[in-house]
Amino acid sequence: MLRWLWVGRATSFGEMTDLPRALRERLEEAFDTGLPEVVERTTAEDGAAKFLLRLPDGVQVEAVHIPMGKRQTVCVSSQAGCALDCAFCVTGRMGAGRNLTAGEIAGQYLALAREAPFGPHESNVVFMGMGEPLLNVRNVMDALDLLEREVASRRITVSTAGIVPGIEQLARRRRLPNLAVSLSAADDETRTRLMPVNRTWPIAELFRALRAWPLEAGRRITFEYVLVDGANDSDDAAARLARLVRAVPSKVNLIPLNESPEWLPDLRRPPADRVDRFAGVLASAGVPVTVRRSKGLGAVAACGQLKGRETPRPPWKARAFPVPGR
Ligand code: SF4
């Protein structure tokens, strides 16, 4: 059955034609493969596609397929919402949702493999969809075991908002995925405003765990930094970030905010010249830096925005930001 699911891309027992007919019928009666069902597909001009998927209990999550030449990146969700309430995140505004099982996480990959479609050994997988993977670390580690049937661990990235016990637990795994950390500020005051999880695991504690991460030679930790106009995009903030990230072999991925006037009414994307200037400060300090010009911006948008259309919006909590160095 695993071969049918993973090699044959089957979605039902009926398709597993080398099983005896009577067994297939009994399986169909008693069980379900549990693969997510595609509710909606939104495709951008550049081919990036966002999928709204329905899990067997009716809960909906999002997954994204981003073609990149001969390969592609598949972005999966690990929870059906998120309790961490990052200021710049639509999923966070929707609030907490249940943990996904390992099968539901790996099932998103299989559903997209059939829909997109794509074959084995062609993908990168990133845990950057809805939810905080390391608040669901047991199931995420089991999902890694499943995904590694056809995606090498060096092609899988787990992205965390900085759950220190989860980082420590993942670090004990025999095969390590890449680690990405959503940082978005290099001082505790700004980071706590943007990412309340920083109250529980402030920057010093986070970096203690990152320094202990068993990084193989030549690999780096990725720091994701969502740039929000006037909140964390000053020259001072860039210089502080450069000093901080040098503590571990790393690179910085700058993500200009994906604006969502409905869900994030006060927050703006910085102008392009400010993004370039921020990247320039990092580069001149010797920090490897890339700017993520979001693929499929508009049609695909940020995580949570498809599901968000059907979710009631809680009241907006405005958060004041200091604007040092502007
Ligand atoms: S950015 Fe990630 S960790 Fe933060 S609220 Fe959104 S889903 Fe949760």
Coordinates of C-alpha atoms and ligand atoms in Angstrom, one line a residue:
M1 CA 0.0 0.0 0.0
L2 CA 2.9 2.4 0.8
R3 CA 4.3 1.7 -2.7
W4 CA 0.9 2.5 -4.3
L5 CA 0.6 5.7 -2.3
W6 CA 4.2 6.9 -2.8
V7 CA 5.2 5.4 -6.3
G8 CA 1.8 4.9 -7.9
R9 CA 0.4 8.2 -6.4
A10 CA -2.9 6.3 -5.6
T11 CA -5.5 8.0 -3.6
S12 CA -7.8 5.1 -3.0
F13 CA -7.5 1.3 -2.3
G14 CA -9.5 0.6 -5.5
E15 CA -6.5 1.9 -7.5
M16 CA -4.2 -0.7 -5.9
T17 CA -4.8 -3.2 -8.7
D18 CA -2.3 -5.9 -7.6
L19 CA -4.0 -6.4 -4.3
P20 CA -6.7 -9.2 -4.5
R21 CA -10.1 -7.7 -5.4
A22 CA -11.8 -8.9 -2.2
L23 CA -9.1 -7.3 -0.1
R24 CA -9.5 -4.0 -2.0
E25 CA -13.2 -4.1 -1.4
R26 CA -12.8 -4.8 2.3
L27 CA -10.3 -2.0 2.6
E28 CA -12.5 0.4 0.8
E29 CA -15.4 -0.4 3.2
A30 CA -13.4 -0.2 6.4
F31 CA -10.8 2.5 5.8
D32 CA -9.9 5.7 4.0
T33 CA -6.4 6.6 2.7
G34 CA -6.9 9.9 4.6
L35 CA -5.3 11.9 1.8
P36 CA -6.4 15.5 1.7
E37 CA -8.9 16.6 -0.9
V38 CA -8.2 19.6 -3.0
V39 CA -11.0 22.2 -2.4
E40 CA -9.4 25.0 -4.4
R41 CA -6.4 25.8 -6.5
T42 CA -5.2 29.3 -7.2
T43 CA -2.4 29.6 -9.8
A44 CA -0.3 32.8 -10.3
E45 CA 1.2 33.9 -13.6
D46 CA 4.6 32.5 -12.7
G47 CA 3.1 29.0 -12.1
A48 CA 3.2 29.1 -8.3
A49 CA 0.0 27.5 -7.1
K50 CA -1.7 27.6 -3.7
F51 CA -4.0 24.8 -2.7
L52 CA -6.8 24.8 -0.1
L53 CA -7.0 21.2 1.2
R54 CA -9.7 19.5 3.2
L55 CA -8.6 16.9 5.8
P56 CA -10.8 13.9 6.6
D57 CA -12.5 15.7 9.5
G58 CA -13.3 18.8 7.4
V59 CA -10.5 21.0 8.7
Q60 CA -8.9 23.0 5.9
V61 CA -5.2 23.9 5.5
E62 CA -3.1 25.4 2.8
A63 CA -0.1 24.0 0.8
V64 CA 1.8 25.7 -2.0
H65 CA 3.6 24.4 -5.1
I66 CA 6.4 26.6 -6.5
P67 CA 8.0 25.4 -9.8
M68 CA 11.7 26.2 -9.9
G69 CA 13.1 25.0 -13.3
K70 CA 13.5 21.2 -13.2
R71 CA 12.7 21.1 -9.5
Q72 CA 10.1 22.6 -7.3
T73 CA 9.4 23.6 -3.7
V74 CA 6.4 22.2 -1.9
C75 CA 5.3 24.2 1.2
V76 CA 3.3 22.2 3.8
S77 CA 1.3 23.2 6.8
S78 CA 1.9 21.5 10.2
Q79 CA -1.1 22.9 12.1
A80 CA -4.6 24.1 11.1
G81 CA -4.0 27.5 12.5
C82 CA -1.4 29.0 14.8
A83 CA -1.3 30.2 18.4
L84 CA 1.8 32.3 18.2
D85 CA 0.2 35.5 16.9
C86 CA 3.1 36.9 14.9
A87 CA 2.0 40.5 14.0
F88 CA 2.7 40.1 10.3
C89 CA 0.9 36.7 9.8
V90 CA -2.6 36.1 8.6
T91 CA -2.6 32.5 10.0
G92 CA -1.6 33.9 13.4
R93 CA -4.5 36.3 13.3
M94 CA -6.9 33.4 12.7
G95 CA -5.8 31.8 16.0
A96 CA -4.8 28.3 17.0
G97 CA -5.8 25.2 15.1
R98 CA -5.3 21.5 15.8
N99 CA -2.0 19.7 15.2
L100 CA -1.9 17.8 12.0
T101 CA -0.9 14.1 12.1
A102 CA 2.2 12.9 10.3
G103 CA 0.0 11.4 7.6
E104 CA -1.9 14.6 7.1
I105 CA 1.4 16.5 6.7
A106 CA 3.0 14.0 4.3
G107 CA -0.4 13.7 2.6
Q108 CA -0.3 17.4 1.5
Y109 CA 2.9 16.5 -0.4
L110 CA 1.2 13.5 -2.0
A111 CA -1.9 15.5 -2.9
L112 CA 0.2 18.1 -4.7
A113 CA 2.4 15.5 -6.4
R114 CA -0.8 14.2 -8.0
E115 CA -2.3 17.6 -8.8
A116 CA 0.7 19.6 -9.9
P117 CA 1.9 16.9 -11.0
F118 CA 5.5 16.0 -10.2
G119 CA 7.5 12.9 -9.8
P120 CA 9.7 11.5 -7.0
H121 CA 13.1 13.0 -6.2
E122 CA 12.3 16.4 -7.8
S123 CA 11.2 18.4 -4.8
N124 CA 12.3 20.5 -1.9
V125 CA 9.9 20.5 1.0
V126 CA 9.6 23.4 3.4
F127 CA 7.5 23.5 6.6
M128 CA 6.5 27.1 6.1
G129 CA 2.8 26.8 5.7
M130 CA 0.2 27.2 8.4
G131 CA 1.3 26.6 12.0
E132 CA 4.5 26.3 14.0
P133 CA 6.1 22.9 13.2
L134 CA 8.0 22.6 16.5
L135 CA 4.8 23.0 18.5
N136 CA 3.9 19.7 16.8
V137 CA 7.3 18.3 16.8
R138 CA 6.5 14.6 17.4
N139 CA 4.2 14.4 14.3
V140 CA 6.6 16.6 12.3
M141 CA 9.4 14.2 13.0
D142 CA 7.2 11.2 11.9
A143 CA 6.2 13.2 8.8
L144 CA 9.9 13.6 8.0
D145 CA 10.3 9.8 8.2
L146 CA 7.5 9.5 5.6
L147 CA 8.7 12.3 3.3
E148 CA 12.3 11.0 3.3
R149 CA 11.0 8.1 1.3
E150 CA 11.5 10.4 -1.7
V151 CA 13.0 13.7 -0.5
A152 CA 16.5 13.8 0.9
S153 CA 16.7 15.4 4.4
R154 CA 19.1 18.0 3.0
R155 CA 16.2 19.1 0.7
I156 CA 13.7 19.5 3.6
T157 CA 13.6 22.7 5.7
V158 CA 11.8 23.1 9.0
S159 CA 11.0 26.7 9.7
T160 CA 10.4 27.7 13.3
A161 CA 9.5 30.9 15.1
G162 CA 12.0 29.9 17.8
I163 CA 10.6 27.1 19.9
V164 CA 13.7 26.2 21.9
P165 CA 12.6 22.8 23.3
G166 CA 11.5 21.8 19.8
I167 CA 14.8 22.8 18.3
E168 CA 16.6 20.8 20.9
Q169 CA 14.4 17.7 20.2
L170 CA 14.8 18.0 16.5
A171 CA 18.6 18.3 16.9
R172 CA 18.7 14.8 18.4
R173 CA 17.3 13.3 15.1
R174 CA 19.7 11.1 13.2
R175 CA 19.1 12.8 9.8
L176 CA 18.8 16.5 10.2
P177 CA 16.6 18.7 7.9
N178 CA 17.7 22.3 7.2
L179 CA 16.7 24.7 10.0
A180 CA 15.2 28.1 9.2
V181 CA 14.4 30.5 12.1
S182 CA 11.9 33.4 11.7
L183 CA 13.8 36.2 13.5
S184 CA 12.4 39.5 12.2
A185 CA 14.2 41.6 14.8
A186 CA 17.6 41.5 16.5
D187 CA 16.5 43.2 19.7
D188 CA 14.1 41.7 22.3
E189 CA 11.8 44.7 22.5
T190 CA 11.0 44.8 18.8
R191 CA 10.9 41.1 18.4
T192 CA 8.5 40.6 21.3
R193 CA 6.1 43.2 19.6
L194 CA 6.4 41.4 16.3
M195 CA 6.6 37.8 17.6
P196 CA 5.1 37.4 21.1
V197 CA 6.8 34.0 21.3
N198 CA 10.0 36.0 22.1
R199 CA 8.7 36.5 25.7
T200 CA 9.0 32.8 26.3
W201 CA 12.3 32.2 24.4
P202 CA 14.1 35.5 24.1
I203 CA 16.9 36.0 21.6
A204 CA 19.8 35.0 23.9
E205 CA 18.1 31.7 24.7
L206 CA 17.2 31.1 21.1
F207 CA 20.8 31.6 20.1
R208 CA 22.1 29.3 22.8
A209 CA 19.9 26.5 21.2
L210 CA 21.1 27.5 17.7
R211 CA 24.8 27.4 18.7
A212 CA 24.2 23.8 19.9
W213 CA 22.4 22.8 16.6
P214 CA 24.7 20.1 15.0
L215 CA 25.3 21.8 11.7
E216 CA 27.2 19.8 9.1
A217 CA 30.2 21.4 7.5
G218 CA 29.1 23.7 4.6
R219 CA 25.5 24.0 5.8
R220 CA 23.9 27.1 7.3
I221 CA 21.0 28.1 9.4
T222 CA 18.6 30.4 7.5
F223 CA 17.2 33.4 9.3
E224 CA 13.9 34.6 7.9
Y225 CA 13.3 38.3 8.4
V226 CA 9.9 39.8 7.5
L227 CA 10.5 43.5 6.7
V228 CA 7.7 45.7 8.0
D229 CA 7.7 49.4 7.1
G230 CA 8.8 51.5 10.1
A231 CA 8.9 48.5 12.5
N232 CA 12.2 46.6 11.8
D233 CA 13.6 48.0 8.6
S234 CA 16.0 50.7 9.8
D235 CA 19.8 50.8 9.1
D236 CA 20.3 50.3 12.9
A237 CA 18.1 47.2 12.8
A238 CA 20.2 45.9 9.9
A239 CA 23.5 46.5 11.7
R240 CA 22.2 44.8 14.8
L241 CA 21.0 41.9 12.8
A242 CA 24.4 41.5 11.1
R243 CA 26.2 41.4 14.5
L244 CA 23.7 38.9 15.9
V245 CA 23.6 36.3 13.1
R246 CA 27.4 36.0 12.9
A247 CA 27.1 33.9 16.0
V248 CA 26.3 30.8 13.8
P249 CA 27.0 29.9 10.2
S250 CA 24.0 31.5 8.6
K251 CA 22.3 33.4 5.8
V252 CA 19.5 35.9 5.9
N253 CA 16.4 35.7 3.8
L254 CA 14.6 39.1 3.7
I255 CA 10.9 38.9 3.1
P256 CA 9.2 42.2 2.4
L257 CA 5.8 42.0 4.1
N258 CA 3.0 40.4 2.1
E259 CA 0.4 43.1 2.7
S260 CA -3.2 42.1 3.7
P261 CA -5.3 45.2 4.3
E262 CA -8.2 43.1 5.6
W263 CA -6.2 41.1 8.1
L264 CA -3.2 43.3 8.8
P265 CA -4.6 46.8 8.5
D266 CA -1.7 48.9 9.9
L267 CA 1.2 47.0 8.4
R268 CA 2.9 48.1 5.2
R269 CA 5.6 46.6 3.0
P270 CA 8.7 48.9 3.1
P271 CA 9.5 50.7 -0.2
A272 CA 11.8 48.8 -2.5
D273 CA 14.7 51.2 -2.0
R274 CA 14.5 50.6 1.8
V275 CA 14.6 46.8 1.3
D276 CA 17.7 47.2 -1.0
R277 CA 19.3 49.5 1.6
F278 CA 18.7 47.0 4.4
A279 CA 20.1 44.1 2.3
G280 CA 23.1 46.4 1.5
V281 CA 23.9 46.9 5.2
L282 CA 23.9 43.1 5.7
A283 CA 26.0 42.4 2.6
S284 CA 28.6 45.0 3.5
A285 CA 28.9 43.4 6.9
G286 CA 29.7 40.1 5.2
V287 CA 26.3 38.4 5.9
P288 CA 25.0 36.3 3.0
V289 CA 21.6 37.8 2.2
T290 CA 18.8 37.2 -0.3
V291 CA 15.6 39.1 -0.8
R292 CA 12.6 36.9 -1.4
R293 CA 10.5 38.6 -4.1
S294 CA 7.4 36.5 -3.4
K295 CA 6.6 34.1 -6.1
G296 CA 3.0 34.4 -7.3
L297 CA 2.4 37.5 -5.3
G298 CA -1.2 38.5 -5.7
A299 CA -2.9 35.3 -6.8
V300 CA -1.1 33.2 -4.3
A301 CA -0.3 35.7 -1.5
A302 CA 0.8 34.8 2.0
C303 CA 0.0 31.7 4.1
G304 CA -3.4 31.7 5.5
Q305 CA -5.0 34.0 3.0
L306 CA -7.1 31.4 1.2
K307 CA -8.5 29.9 4.3
G308 CA -8.8 33.4 5.8
R309 CA -11.6 34.3 3.4
E310 CA -13.9 31.9 5.3
T311 CA -12.7 32.6 8.8
P312 CA -14.2 35.4 11.0
R313 CA -11.7 38.1 11.7
P314 CA -10.9 38.9 15.4
P315 CA -10.5 42.6 16.3
W316 CA -7.2 44.1 15.2
K317 CA -4.7 44.8 18.0
A318 CA -2.5 47.7 16.9
R319 CA 1.1 47.4 18.0
A320 CA 3.2 50.5 18.3
F321 CA 6.8 50.2 17.0
P322 CA 9.8 52.4 17.7
V323 CA 11.4 53.6 14.6
P324 CA 15.1 53.8 15.4
G325 CA 17.5 55.2 12.8
R326 CA 14.7 56.4 10.4
Ligands
SF4_1 S1 4.4 33.3 11.2 FE1 4.4 31.1 11.6 S2 4.7 31.0 13.8 FE2 4.1 33.1 13.4 S3 1.8 33.2 13.6 FE3 2.3 32.7 11.4 S4 2.2 30.5 11.3 FE4 2.4 31.0 13.5

